[in-house]
Structures are given as structure tokens and as C-alpha cells.
Amino acid sequence: MGKKTRRSYGLHTHEAGLLKNQPVRTVMTRSHGTREPSLFHKLPVEVLHMILDRLSVLEISVLSMVSKEITKHILDYISSQKWRNKTIIQSFHPSACAEQKPTVEHYRHLGLLYKRCTLLLPTKDRLKLIFSKFSQIPCFMLEQCLVPGCTAFVSFGVFLKTLIAGWDELESHRVFNCLCDITHLMQKTEGIITAKPGVKVHQELQLRRFCRCVLLDPWANQPECQIWLTQLLKPWPIVSQAHLLFILYGPLQPGGILGWQDVVDRALTPGSLWGLAETISILFGKPEVKGWTTHLMFSIVMELTTVPEPWHLENLARFLLLCGNNVSYTVLASKALFGHIAEVSRLIIYIILVCEKDGYQMSWAVNMVQQIFKVFSTATERFLFIQHLESSFSQITRETFESIAGRRNLW
């Protein structure tokens, strides 16, 4: 047993001696650096750029993660005017040749490249470096490109989403402020929302496309969408917030113009109001988190549904249904408590009609009436509410019958 132990010990001693004479190998990481200049450092800049010219945007972004030194070389490379003209400035217009058209995937890869290349820089420096390039392209700026069908805003939105994915809310606020600085977003928004609805048609649509394509639509159904909406709305009074919401999500006419008067004059299809209703749900899904109180929700909805004038009652009823039980109850109960019992009763009858038209379960309307009934504290008020419901039902039935009879006489 002892001999075996001595042999084993001798063998280990022999191996240790061999290993001692071999050079020590270590795994080099980005944090260790290198004692001698790397291959990239020895290459002339022109040769390095020729190599990078052969790589795709995605391949360059992967290469940038190898070391700090390579990241620096790549940052110098993508900061050149030649690369910017070749890779960022492309035609966004429908008349461009198919091979020149930018793709969504291309701008997603660009976002990934800038995300990786600027990873070690402070947020302020990252944004300054990145937006200094994009601000030089007219199609990415508000009211700079008048070509119908320009896809620059969509590409910019994909780029921005890829770039800031995973950033915290504070950094998102810095992104928003930087974006406002280079596009003058707040100044342009103020000029539009303080004007009479429908007067600045082109500016309204430009603002809608920029905010939707760059900030909102890429984050649909995600918490970031609420962050951007909050940033866009918070600087303005309630009336202007309602105006802005309609510009961003209001129904469009077939020609692409905002249907300011359509919501007043005639009943619209359910899909026309879905965007506005979904936005209200996003804003007030968790109001206690973002400071969107119930009172603020009621105020915004009331202002929104009177822009530019009080909406057609069927549109208002359908909008409340699409917003959901919480918003509907808040609006109806608040109106009832303010003494507008006749208005509430008439609106409830229209809600019942919309439930029938759009295929909602009638139990929803019944439950809503029961909830409103409990809002009143005295038996007299409750009886008055039921009387108004009966009266409104009779009046609307008569109006509907007369309308149908009038159309038949015209035939």
C-alpha cells in the first residue's frame, strides 16, 4: 500500500515539473486588456475599414462585443460620413427602387449595433452620439418630409425600441427629453393642440404618425407605452390632453383625415373608436402607479367626448363599452352624483342598444344599471332614476320608429 502511494506521489511530482516548464495560459476578457497591441491596432485604419465594409450591420454589432479596443475602432468607423451615408441614409419613399428600400430588420440591426457599441458610455453621451446622426436625416424629423407614404418614422421606431429595450424608466425619460430637443416635439405639439380642431390638417397627421410610429405603436400592450403616453400628455392641461389623445388615436376618414366632426354627426363603427378606448385603458389600467386618479380619468373622458362638440350618443355609449366596466361605471356614476339623471338615463338606453347591435351580453347593461341604482342614497332619488329610464326608453323607441317610418316614406 505504501509503495503504491510513493509511486503515485512520484508521478504527480513528475507531472508538476513538466507543467512548471510550460507557459502559463490565461483567458483574456474585456476587463483584463492586452499588454501588447492587438492585430486590429497594428492594422492601418484604411485596411480595418475595408474589413468592416465586408461585414453586415449585425456582424459588426457582434464583433463590437469582443473587446473595448475593438468597440472603439468600430465606433470610429460608424461615425464616419461615408458609413452614415451608406447605412443610415436610405430612401424611405414608395418611389424608390426595391433594392434601395430600407427594411424593418435593417433598422433593428442598427439599433442593436448602437446599443452594443455605446454600452460603456453614460446615457447622456450615448444619446448625443446616436441622435446626432439621425437628426441630420430630414425624413426622421417632424414636418421635414412631405412625401406621402414615407416609412422613415416606422424605421426610426424600430431602431429606438431595439436601442432602449431593457432601459429603466429614468433612462426612458432622458430619451424622451433628448428626442424632444432634436425634433422640437413639445413646441410643435403646443402649436397643434391649441389650434381649432381640423385647422392644421397636415401638422395633426404628422404629429400622429411620429408619436404613434416612433414612440407608441412599437410598445403596444407593454408598460413602456404607458410611459411614453404619460410623457406626451403630462405637460398639458386636461382640455389639451383630450385634444392630443384624439389626434393620436381618433377615427380617420377614408382619405386619412381625422374625423373630428364624424363623432358628432353620425354613429361610427365599433372599430373606429377602439384605438381611443384602448388608450384610456392603458392610461388608467393601474392609475395608482402613474398618478392617474379616478377624478382625472373622468375629466379626460368628459373632455375627450366633447371634442370638438358633444359626441353622438351612440358613439359615446359604444366608447364607454369599449373602455370597460371601470371607466363606464366611473363616468355614469359621476354624472348621476352631479345630478344629471336624465342624461345618464338616456345614455344607458343607448348602451343597451349598442349591446344589442354589437353582440354584447345584455347582462352587462343590467349589472351596470344595478350599480348606478346603488349610487343614489335615498328611495326618492332611486325612484326618479327608474322613472327617467322608462321615459328615455319610450322616447328613444319613438324616435327610432319615426326615423324608420320616414325612410320608408322616402322609398
mmCIF file with all atom_site columns, C-alpha atoms in Angstrom, residues 105-288:
data_model
loop_
_atom_site.group_PDB
_atom_site.id
_atom_site.type_symbol
_atom_site.label_atom_id
_atom_site.label_alt_id
_atom_site.label_comp_id
_atom_site.label_asym_id
_atom_site.label_entity_id
_atom_site.label_seq_id
_atom_site.pdbx_PDB_ins_code
_atom_site.Cartn_x
_atom_site.Cartn_y
_atom_site.Cartn_z
_atom_site.occupancy
_atom_site.B_iso_or_equiv
_atom_site.pdbx_formal_charge
_atom_site.auth_seq_id
_atom_site.auth_comp_id
_atom_site.auth_asym_id
_atom_site.auth_atom_id
_atom_site.pdbx_PDB_model_num
ATOM 1   C CA . GLU A 1 105 ? -34.930 44.274 -39.925 1.00 0.00 ? 105 GLU A CA 1
ATOM 2   C CA . HIS A 1 106 ? -32.143 46.585 -41.117 1.00 0.00 ? 106 HIS A CA 1
ATOM 3   C CA . TYR A 1 107 ? -33.064 49.246 -38.555 1.00 0.00 ? 107 TYR A CA 1
ATOM 4   C CA . ARG A 1 108 ? -33.479 46.640 -35.847 1.00 0.00 ? 108 ARG A CA 1
ATOM 5   C CA . HIS A 1 109 ? -29.877 45.592 -36.534 1.00 0.00 ? 109 HIS A CA 1
ATOM 6   C CA . LEU A 1 110 ? -28.780 49.239 -36.474 1.00 0.00 ? 110 LEU A CA 1
ATOM 7   C CA . GLY A 1 111 ? -30.405 49.630 -33.057 1.00 0.00 ? 111 GLY A CA 1
ATOM 8   C CA . LEU A 1 112 ? -28.566 46.564 -31.827 1.00 0.00 ? 112 LEU A CA 1
ATOM 9   C CA . LEU A 1 113 ? -25.258 47.887 -33.188 1.00 0.00 ? 113 LEU A CA 1
ATOM 10  C CA . TYR A 1 114 ? -25.565 51.243 -31.432 1.00 0.00 ? 114 TYR A CA 1
ATOM 11  C CA . LYS A 1 115 ? -26.806 49.555 -28.259 1.00 0.00 ? 115 LYS A CA 1
ATOM 12  C CA . ARG A 1 116 ? -23.695 47.359 -28.102 1.00 0.00 ? 116 ARG A CA 1
ATOM 13  C CA . CYS A 1 117 ? -21.168 49.941 -29.272 1.00 0.00 ? 117 CYS A CA 1
ATOM 14  C CA . THR A 1 118 ? -22.240 52.562 -26.738 1.00 0.00 ? 118 THR A CA 1
ATOM 15  C CA . LEU A 1 119 ? -22.817 50.150 -23.857 1.00 0.00 ? 119 LEU A CA 1
ATOM 16  C CA . LEU A 1 120 ? -19.968 51.546 -21.714 1.00 0.00 ? 120 LEU A CA 1
ATOM 17  C CA . LEU A 1 121 ? -20.850 55.216 -22.261 1.00 0.00 ? 121 LEU A CA 1
ATOM 18  C CA . PRO A 1 122 ? -23.043 57.297 -19.910 1.00 0.00 ? 122 PRO A CA 1
ATOM 19  C CA . THR A 1 123 ? -26.649 57.583 -21.099 1.00 0.00 ? 123 THR A CA 1
ATOM 20  C CA . LYS A 1 124 ? -26.267 61.274 -21.968 1.00 0.00 ? 124 LYS A CA 1
ATOM 21  C CA . ASP A 1 125 ? -23.231 60.594 -24.176 1.00 0.00 ? 125 ASP A CA 1
ATOM 22  C CA . ARG A 1 126 ? -24.903 57.584 -25.812 1.00 0.00 ? 126 ARG A CA 1
ATOM 23  C CA . LEU A 1 127 ? -27.942 59.616 -26.790 1.00 0.00 ? 127 LEU A CA 1
ATOM 24  C CA . LYS A 1 128 ? -25.872 62.560 -28.009 1.00 0.00 ? 128 LYS A CA 1
ATOM 25  C CA . LEU A 1 129 ? -23.766 60.289 -30.217 1.00 0.00 ? 129 LEU A CA 1
ATOM 26  C CA . ILE A 1 130 ? -26.763 58.435 -31.654 1.00 0.00 ? 130 ILE A CA 1
ATOM 27  C CA . PHE A 1 131 ? -29.255 61.233 -32.187 1.00 0.00 ? 131 PHE A CA 1
ATOM 28  C CA . SER A 1 132 ? -26.612 63.500 -33.703 1.00 0.00 ? 132 SER A CA 1
ATOM 29  C CA . LYS A 1 133 ? -26.579 61.072 -36.641 1.00 0.00 ? 133 LYS A CA 1
ATOM 30  C CA . PHE A 1 134 ? -30.330 60.644 -37.016 1.00 0.00 ? 134 PHE A CA 1
ATOM 31  C CA . SER A 1 135 ? -31.160 64.339 -36.586 1.00 0.00 ? 135 SER A CA 1
ATOM 32  C CA . GLN A 1 136 ? -29.294 65.054 -39.837 1.00 0.00 ? 136 GLN A CA 1
ATOM 33  C CA . ILE A 1 137 ? -31.820 62.997 -41.821 1.00 0.00 ? 137 ILE A CA 1
ATOM 34  C CA . PRO A 1 138 ? -34.913 65.097 -42.740 1.00 0.00 ? 138 PRO A CA 1
ATOM 35  C CA . CYS A 1 139 ? -37.255 62.104 -43.015 1.00 0.00 ? 139 CYS A CA 1
ATOM 36  C CA . PHE A 1 140 ? -36.737 61.332 -39.307 1.00 0.00 ? 140 PHE A CA 1
ATOM 37  C CA . MET A 1 141 ? -37.765 64.841 -38.209 1.00 0.00 ? 141 MET A CA 1
ATOM 38  C CA . LEU A 1 142 ? -41.228 66.346 -37.760 1.00 0.00 ? 142 LEU A CA 1
ATOM 39  C CA . GLU A 1 143 ? -42.635 68.322 -40.692 1.00 0.00 ? 143 GLU A CA 1
ATOM 40  C CA . GLN A 1 144 ? -39.453 67.927 -42.766 1.00 0.00 ? 144 GLN A CA 1
ATOM 41  C CA . CYS A 1 145 ? -40.672 65.317 -45.251 1.00 0.00 ? 145 CYS A CA 1
ATOM 42  C CA . LEU A 1 146 ? -43.875 65.884 -47.240 1.00 0.00 ? 146 LEU A CA 1
ATOM 43  C CA . VAL A 1 147 ? -43.761 62.711 -49.349 1.00 0.00 ? 147 VAL A CA 1
ATOM 44  C CA . PRO A 1 148 ? -46.891 60.555 -48.844 1.00 0.00 ? 148 PRO A CA 1
ATOM 45  C CA . GLY A 1 149 ? -46.123 57.010 -47.718 1.00 0.00 ? 149 GLY A CA 1
ATOM 46  C CA . CYS A 1 150 ? -42.676 57.818 -46.265 1.00 0.00 ? 150 CYS A CA 1
ATOM 47  C CA . THR A 1 151 ? -41.639 54.929 -43.994 1.00 0.00 ? 151 THR A CA 1
ATOM 48  C CA . ALA A 1 152 ? -38.946 56.764 -42.022 1.00 0.00 ? 152 ALA A CA 1
ATOM 49  C CA . PHE A 1 153 ? -40.965 57.065 -38.797 1.00 0.00 ? 153 PHE A CA 1
ATOM 50  C CA . VAL A 1 154 ? -41.636 53.306 -38.742 1.00 0.00 ? 154 VAL A CA 1
ATOM 51  C CA . SER A 1 155 ? -37.924 52.585 -39.227 1.00 0.00 ? 155 SER A CA 1
ATOM 52  C CA . PHE A 1 156 ? -36.980 55.107 -36.541 1.00 0.00 ? 156 PHE A CA 1
ATOM 53  C CA . GLY A 1 157 ? -39.442 53.477 -34.127 1.00 0.00 ? 157 GLY A CA 1
ATOM 54  C CA . VAL A 1 158 ? -37.976 50.001 -34.654 1.00 0.00 ? 158 VAL A CA 1
ATOM 55  C CA . PHE A 1 159 ? -34.459 51.394 -34.191 1.00 0.00 ? 159 PHE A CA 1
ATOM 56  C CA . LEU A 1 160 ? -35.390 53.224 -30.983 1.00 0.00 ? 160 LEU A CA 1
ATOM 57  C CA . LYS A 1 161 ? -37.203 50.253 -29.465 1.00 0.00 ? 161 LYS A CA 1
ATOM 58  C CA . THR A 1 162 ? -34.215 47.962 -30.087 1.00 0.00 ? 162 THR A CA 1
ATOM 59  C CA . LEU A 1 163 ? -31.800 50.548 -28.717 1.00 0.00 ? 163 LEU A CA 1
ATOM 60  C CA . ILE A 1 164 ? -33.547 51.197 -25.383 1.00 0.00 ? 164 ILE A CA 1
ATOM 61  C CA . ALA A 1 165 ? -35.086 47.773 -24.696 1.00 0.00 ? 165 ALA A CA 1
ATOM 62  C CA . GLY A 1 166 ? -34.340 46.957 -21.055 1.00 0.00 ? 166 GLY A CA 1
ATOM 63  C CA . TRP A 1 167 ? -33.593 50.541 -20.015 1.00 0.00 ? 167 TRP A CA 1
ATOM 64  C CA . ASP A 1 168 ? -35.208 51.741 -16.783 1.00 0.00 ? 168 ASP A CA 1
ATOM 65  C CA . GLU A 1 169 ? -37.855 54.460 -16.594 1.00 0.00 ? 169 GLU A CA 1
ATOM 66  C CA . LEU A 1 170 ? -35.417 57.236 -15.679 1.00 0.00 ? 170 LEU A CA 1
ATOM 67  C CA . GLU A 1 171 ? -33.336 56.496 -18.767 1.00 0.00 ? 171 GLU A CA 1
ATOM 68  C CA . SER A 1 172 ? -36.525 56.440 -20.860 1.00 0.00 ? 172 SER A CA 1
ATOM 69  C CA . HIS A 1 173 ? -37.311 59.951 -19.615 1.00 0.00 ? 173 HIS A CA 1
ATOM 70  C CA . ARG A 1 174 ? -33.862 61.060 -20.762 1.00 0.00 ? 174 ARG A CA 1
ATOM 71  C CA . VAL A 1 175 ? -34.502 59.521 -24.170 1.00 0.00 ? 175 VAL A CA 1
ATOM 72  C CA . PHE A 1 176 ? -37.798 61.398 -24.415 1.00 0.00 ? 176 PHE A CA 1
ATOM 73  C CA . ASN A 1 177 ? -36.208 64.714 -23.426 1.00 0.00 ? 177 ASN A CA 1
ATOM 74  C CA . CYS A 1 178 ? -33.400 64.236 -25.928 1.00 0.00 ? 178 CYS A CA 1
ATOM 75  C CA . LEU A 1 179 ? -35.891 63.357 -28.659 1.00 0.00 ? 179 LEU A CA 1
ATOM 76  C CA . CYS A 1 180 ? -37.918 66.473 -27.830 1.00 0.00 ? 180 CYS A CA 1
ATOM 77  C CA . ASP A 1 181 ? -34.797 68.609 -28.111 1.00 0.00 ? 181 ASP A CA 1
ATOM 78  C CA . ILE A 1 182 ? -33.808 67.427 -31.575 1.00 0.00 ? 182 ILE A CA 1
ATOM 79  C CA . THR A 1 183 ? -37.349 67.349 -33.036 1.00 0.00 ? 183 THR A CA 1
ATOM 80  C CA . HIS A 1 184 ? -38.867 70.327 -31.123 1.00 0.00 ? 184 HIS A CA 1
ATOM 81  C CA . LEU A 1 185 ? -41.720 67.962 -30.327 1.00 0.00 ? 185 LEU A CA 1
ATOM 82  C CA . MET A 1 186 ? -43.213 69.954 -27.444 1.00 0.00 ? 186 MET A CA 1
ATOM 83  C CA . GLN A 1 187 ? -43.227 73.263 -29.329 1.00 0.00 ? 187 GLN A CA 1
ATOM 84  C CA . LYS A 1 188 ? -44.837 71.699 -32.394 1.00 0.00 ? 188 LYS A CA 1
ATOM 85  C CA . THR A 1 189 ? -47.385 69.852 -30.234 1.00 0.00 ? 189 THR A CA 1
ATOM 86  C CA . GLU A 1 190 ? -48.376 73.061 -28.483 1.00 0.00 ? 190 GLU A CA 1
ATOM 87  C CA . GLY A 1 191 ? -48.993 74.821 -31.790 1.00 0.00 ? 191 GLY A CA 1
ATOM 88  C CA . ILE A 1 192 ? -51.293 71.999 -32.913 1.00 0.00 ? 192 ILE A CA 1
ATOM 89  C CA . ILE A 1 193 ? -53.334 71.270 -29.774 1.00 0.00 ? 193 ILE A CA 1
ATOM 90  C CA . THR A 1 194 ? -54.043 74.945 -29.085 1.00 0.00 ? 194 THR A CA 1
ATOM 91  C CA . ALA A 1 195 ? -55.427 75.460 -32.597 1.00 0.00 ? 195 ALA A CA 1
ATOM 92  C CA . LYS A 1 196 ? -59.033 74.747 -33.565 1.00 0.00 ? 196 LYS A CA 1
ATOM 93  C CA . PRO A 1 197 ? -59.535 71.026 -34.335 1.00 0.00 ? 197 PRO A CA 1
ATOM 94  C CA . GLY A 1 198 ? -59.078 70.241 -38.006 1.00 0.00 ? 198 GLY A CA 1
ATOM 95  C CA . VAL A 1 199 ? -57.456 73.555 -38.951 1.00 0.00 ? 199 VAL A CA 1
ATOM 96  C CA . LYS A 1 200 ? -53.870 72.238 -39.161 1.00 0.00 ? 200 LYS A CA 1
ATOM 97  C CA . VAL A 1 201 ? -54.654 69.038 -41.042 1.00 0.00 ? 201 VAL A CA 1
ATOM 98  C CA . HIS A 1 202 ? -51.133 68.189 -42.228 1.00 0.00 ? 202 HIS A CA 1
ATOM 99  C CA . GLN A 1 203 ? -49.497 69.006 -38.874 1.00 0.00 ? 203 GLN A CA 1
ATOM 100 C CA . GLU A 1 204 ? -52.068 66.889 -36.999 1.00 0.00 ? 204 GLU A CA 1
ATOM 101 C CA . LEU A 1 205 ? -51.350 63.864 -39.171 1.00 0.00 ? 205 LEU A CA 1
ATOM 102 C CA . GLN A 1 206 ? -47.582 64.379 -38.953 1.00 0.00 ? 206 GLN A CA 1
ATOM 103 C CA . LEU A 1 207 ? -47.760 64.538 -35.159 1.00 0.00 ? 207 LEU A CA 1
ATOM 104 C CA . ARG A 1 208 ? -49.974 61.440 -35.087 1.00 0.00 ? 208 ARG A CA 1
ATOM 105 C CA . ARG A 1 209 ? -47.629 59.432 -37.333 1.00 0.00 ? 209 ARG A CA 1
ATOM 106 C CA . PHE A 1 210 ? -44.483 60.498 -35.476 1.00 0.00 ? 210 PHE A CA 1
ATOM 107 C CA . CYS A 1 211 ? -45.791 59.761 -31.964 1.00 0.00 ? 211 CYS A CA 1
ATOM 108 C CA . ARG A 1 212 ? -47.520 56.538 -32.989 1.00 0.00 ? 212 ARG A CA 1
ATOM 109 C CA . CYS A 1 213 ? -44.739 55.093 -35.175 1.00 0.00 ? 213 CYS A CA 1
ATOM 110 C CA . VAL A 1 214 ? -41.723 56.215 -33.139 1.00 0.00 ? 214 VAL A CA 1
ATOM 111 C CA . LEU A 1 215 ? -42.943 56.090 -29.535 1.00 0.00 ? 215 LEU A CA 1
ATOM 112 C CA . LEU A 1 216 ? -46.245 54.270 -29.059 1.00 0.00 ? 216 LEU A CA 1
ATOM 113 C CA . ASP A 1 217 ? -47.018 51.514 -31.576 1.00 0.00 ? 217 ASP A CA 1
ATOM 114 C CA . PRO A 1 218 ? -43.675 49.670 -31.190 1.00 0.00 ? 218 PRO A CA 1
ATOM 115 C CA . TRP A 1 219 ? -44.527 49.177 -27.490 1.00 0.00 ? 219 TRP A CA 1
ATOM 116 C CA . ALA A 1 220 ? -48.193 48.209 -27.915 1.00 0.00 ? 220 ALA A CA 1
ATOM 117 C CA . ASN A 1 221 ? -49.593 46.367 -24.860 1.00 0.00 ? 221 ASN A CA 1
ATOM 118 C CA . GLN A 1 222 ? -46.347 46.888 -22.923 1.00 0.00 ? 222 GLN A CA 1
ATOM 119 C CA . PRO A 1 223 ? -45.643 49.102 -19.871 1.00 0.00 ? 223 PRO A CA 1
ATOM 120 C CA . GLU A 1 224 ? -43.366 51.336 -21.957 1.00 0.00 ? 224 GLU A CA 1
ATOM 121 C CA . CYS A 1 225 ? -46.395 52.511 -23.938 1.00 0.00 ? 225 CYS A CA 1
ATOM 122 C CA . GLN A 1 226 ? -47.871 53.973 -20.757 1.00 0.00 ? 226 GLN A CA 1
ATOM 123 C CA . ILE A 1 227 ? -44.559 55.716 -20.034 1.00 0.00 ? 227 ILE A CA 1
ATOM 124 C CA . TRP A 1 228 ? -44.500 57.424 -23.440 1.00 0.00 ? 228 TRP A CA 1
ATOM 125 C CA . LEU A 1 229 ? -48.196 58.353 -23.246 1.00 0.00 ? 229 LEU A CA 1
ATOM 126 C CA . THR A 1 230 ? -47.640 59.874 -19.828 1.00 0.00 ? 230 THR A CA 1
ATOM 127 C CA . GLN A 1 231 ? -44.688 61.893 -21.089 1.00 0.00 ? 231 GLN A CA 1
ATOM 128 C CA . LEU A 1 232 ? -46.687 63.164 -24.054 1.00 0.00 ? 232 LEU A CA 1
ATOM 129 C CA . LEU A 1 233 ? -49.762 64.149 -22.025 1.00 0.00 ? 233 LEU A CA 1
ATOM 130 C CA . LYS A 1 234 ? -48.480 65.381 -18.654 1.00 0.00 ? 234 LYS A CA 1
ATOM 131 C CA . PRO A 1 235 ? -47.189 68.842 -19.747 1.00 0.00 ? 235 PRO A CA 1
ATOM 132 C CA . TRP A 1 236 ? -50.648 69.961 -20.924 1.00 0.00 ? 236 TRP A CA 1
ATOM 133 C CA . PRO A 1 237 ? -53.936 70.926 -19.226 1.00 0.00 ? 237 PRO A CA 1
ATOM 134 C CA . ILE A 1 238 ? -56.870 68.474 -19.347 1.00 0.00 ? 238 ILE A CA 1
ATOM 135 C CA . VAL A 1 239 ? -58.510 70.089 -22.391 1.00 0.00 ? 239 VAL A CA 1
ATOM 136 C CA . SER A 1 240 ? -55.278 69.885 -24.383 1.00 0.00 ? 240 SER A CA 1
ATOM 137 C CA . GLN A 1 241 ? -54.666 66.297 -23.233 1.00 0.00 ? 241 GLN A CA 1
ATOM 138 C CA . ALA A 1 242 ? -58.061 65.313 -24.640 1.00 0.00 ? 242 ALA A CA 1
ATOM 139 C CA . HIS A 1 243 ? -57.277 67.157 -27.872 1.00 0.00 ? 243 HIS A CA 1
ATOM 140 C CA . LEU A 1 244 ? -53.936 65.365 -28.160 1.00 0.00 ? 244 LEU A CA 1
ATOM 141 C CA . LEU A 1 245 ? -55.487 61.945 -27.462 1.00 0.00 ? 245 LEU A CA 1
ATOM 142 C CA . PHE A 1 246 ? -57.964 62.467 -30.277 1.00 0.00 ? 246 PHE A CA 1
ATOM 143 C CA . ILE A 1 247 ? -55.146 63.445 -32.644 1.00 0.00 ? 247 ILE A CA 1
ATOM 144 C CA . LEU A 1 248 ? -53.176 60.332 -31.715 1.00 0.00 ? 248 LEU A CA 1
ATOM 145 C CA . TYR A 1 249 ? -55.988 57.757 -31.704 1.00 0.00 ? 249 TYR A CA 1
ATOM 146 C CA . GLY A 1 250 ? -59.137 59.373 -33.072 1.00 0.00 ? 250 GLY A CA 1
ATOM 147 C CA . PRO A 1 251 ? -61.012 57.821 -36.047 1.00 0.00 ? 251 PRO A CA 1
ATOM 148 C CA . LEU A 1 252 ? -59.788 58.610 -39.550 1.00 0.00 ? 252 LEU A CA 1
ATOM 149 C CA . GLN A 1 253 ? -61.879 59.332 -42.618 1.00 0.00 ? 253 GLN A CA 1
ATOM 150 C CA . PRO A 1 254 ? -61.277 57.231 -45.776 1.00 0.00 ? 254 PRO A CA 1
ATOM 151 C CA . GLY A 1 255 ? -58.948 59.962 -47.087 1.00 0.00 ? 255 GLY A CA 1
ATOM 152 C CA . GLY A 1 256 ? -56.755 59.714 -43.973 1.00 0.00 ? 256 GLY A CA 1
ATOM 153 C CA . ILE A 1 257 ? -58.005 62.925 -42.343 1.00 0.00 ? 257 ILE A CA 1
ATOM 154 C CA . LEU A 1 258 ? -59.056 62.968 -38.689 1.00 0.00 ? 258 LEU A CA 1
ATOM 155 C CA . GLY A 1 259 ? -62.815 62.570 -38.277 1.00 0.00 ? 259 GLY A CA 1
ATOM 156 C CA . TRP A 1 260 ? -63.348 65.429 -35.854 1.00 0.00 ? 260 TRP A CA 1
ATOM 157 C CA . GLN A 1 261 ? -66.922 66.033 -36.992 1.00 0.00 ? 261 GLN A CA 1
ATOM 158 C CA . ASP A 1 262 ? -67.772 62.396 -37.685 1.00 0.00 ? 262 ASP A CA 1
ATOM 159 C CA . VAL A 1 263 ? -68.010 61.536 -33.979 1.00 0.00 ? 263 VAL A CA 1
ATOM 160 C CA . VAL A 1 264 ? -70.525 64.361 -33.591 1.00 0.00 ? 264 VAL A CA 1
ATOM 161 C CA . ASP A 1 265 ? -72.716 63.893 -36.671 1.00 0.00 ? 265 ASP A CA 1
ATOM 162 C CA . ARG A 1 266 ? -73.204 60.140 -37.061 1.00 0.00 ? 266 ARG A CA 1
ATOM 163 C CA . ALA A 1 267 ? -72.799 56.760 -35.392 1.00 0.00 ? 267 ALA A CA 1
ATOM 164 C CA . LEU A 1 268 ? -69.437 55.174 -36.217 1.00 0.00 ? 268 LEU A CA 1
ATOM 165 C CA . THR A 1 269 ? -68.411 51.540 -36.499 1.00 0.00 ? 269 THR A CA 1
ATOM 166 C CA . PRO A 1 270 ? -67.019 49.849 -33.352 1.00 0.00 ? 270 PRO A CA 1
ATOM 167 C CA . GLY A 1 271 ? -63.524 49.617 -34.826 1.00 0.00 ? 271 GLY A CA 1
ATOM 168 C CA . SER A 1 272 ? -63.333 53.396 -35.314 1.00 0.00 ? 272 SER A CA 1
ATOM 169 C CA . LEU A 1 273 ? -63.335 54.050 -31.573 1.00 0.00 ? 273 LEU A CA 1
ATOM 170 C CA . TRP A 1 274 ? -61.278 51.075 -30.432 1.00 0.00 ? 274 TRP A CA 1
ATOM 171 C CA . GLY A 1 275 ? -57.928 52.929 -30.502 1.00 0.00 ? 275 GLY A CA 1
ATOM 172 C CA . LEU A 1 276 ? -59.180 55.689 -28.195 1.00 0.00 ? 276 LEU A CA 1
ATOM 173 C CA . ALA A 1 277 ? -60.813 53.217 -25.817 1.00 0.00 ? 277 ALA A CA 1
ATOM 174 C CA . GLU A 1 278 ? -57.682 51.066 -25.616 1.00 0.00 ? 278 GLU A CA 1
ATOM 175 C CA . THR A 1 279 ? -55.591 54.144 -24.858 1.00 0.00 ? 279 THR A CA 1
ATOM 176 C CA . ILE A 1 280 ? -57.835 55.073 -21.927 1.00 0.00 ? 280 ILE A CA 1
ATOM 177 C CA . SER A 1 281 ? -57.479 51.501 -20.654 1.00 0.00 ? 281 SER A CA 1
ATOM 178 C CA . ILE A 1 282 ? -53.673 51.728 -20.935 1.00 0.00 ? 282 ILE A CA 1
ATOM 179 C CA . LEU A 1 283 ? -53.533 55.040 -19.091 1.00 0.00 ? 283 LEU A CA 1
ATOM 180 C CA . PHE A 1 284 ? -55.833 54.025 -16.279 1.00 0.00 ? 284 PHE A CA 1
ATOM 181 C CA . GLY A 1 285 ? -55.094 50.310 -16.066 1.00 0.00 ? 285 GLY A CA 1
ATOM 182 C CA . LYS A 1 286 ? -53.143 50.925 -12.849 1.00 0.00 ? 286 LYS A CA 1
ATOM 183 C CA . PRO A 1 287 ? -53.856 54.581 -12.071 1.00 0.00 ? 287 PRO A CA 1
ATOM 184 C CA . GLU A 1 288 ? -52.281 54.491 -8.619  1.00 0.00 ? 288 GLU A CA 1
#
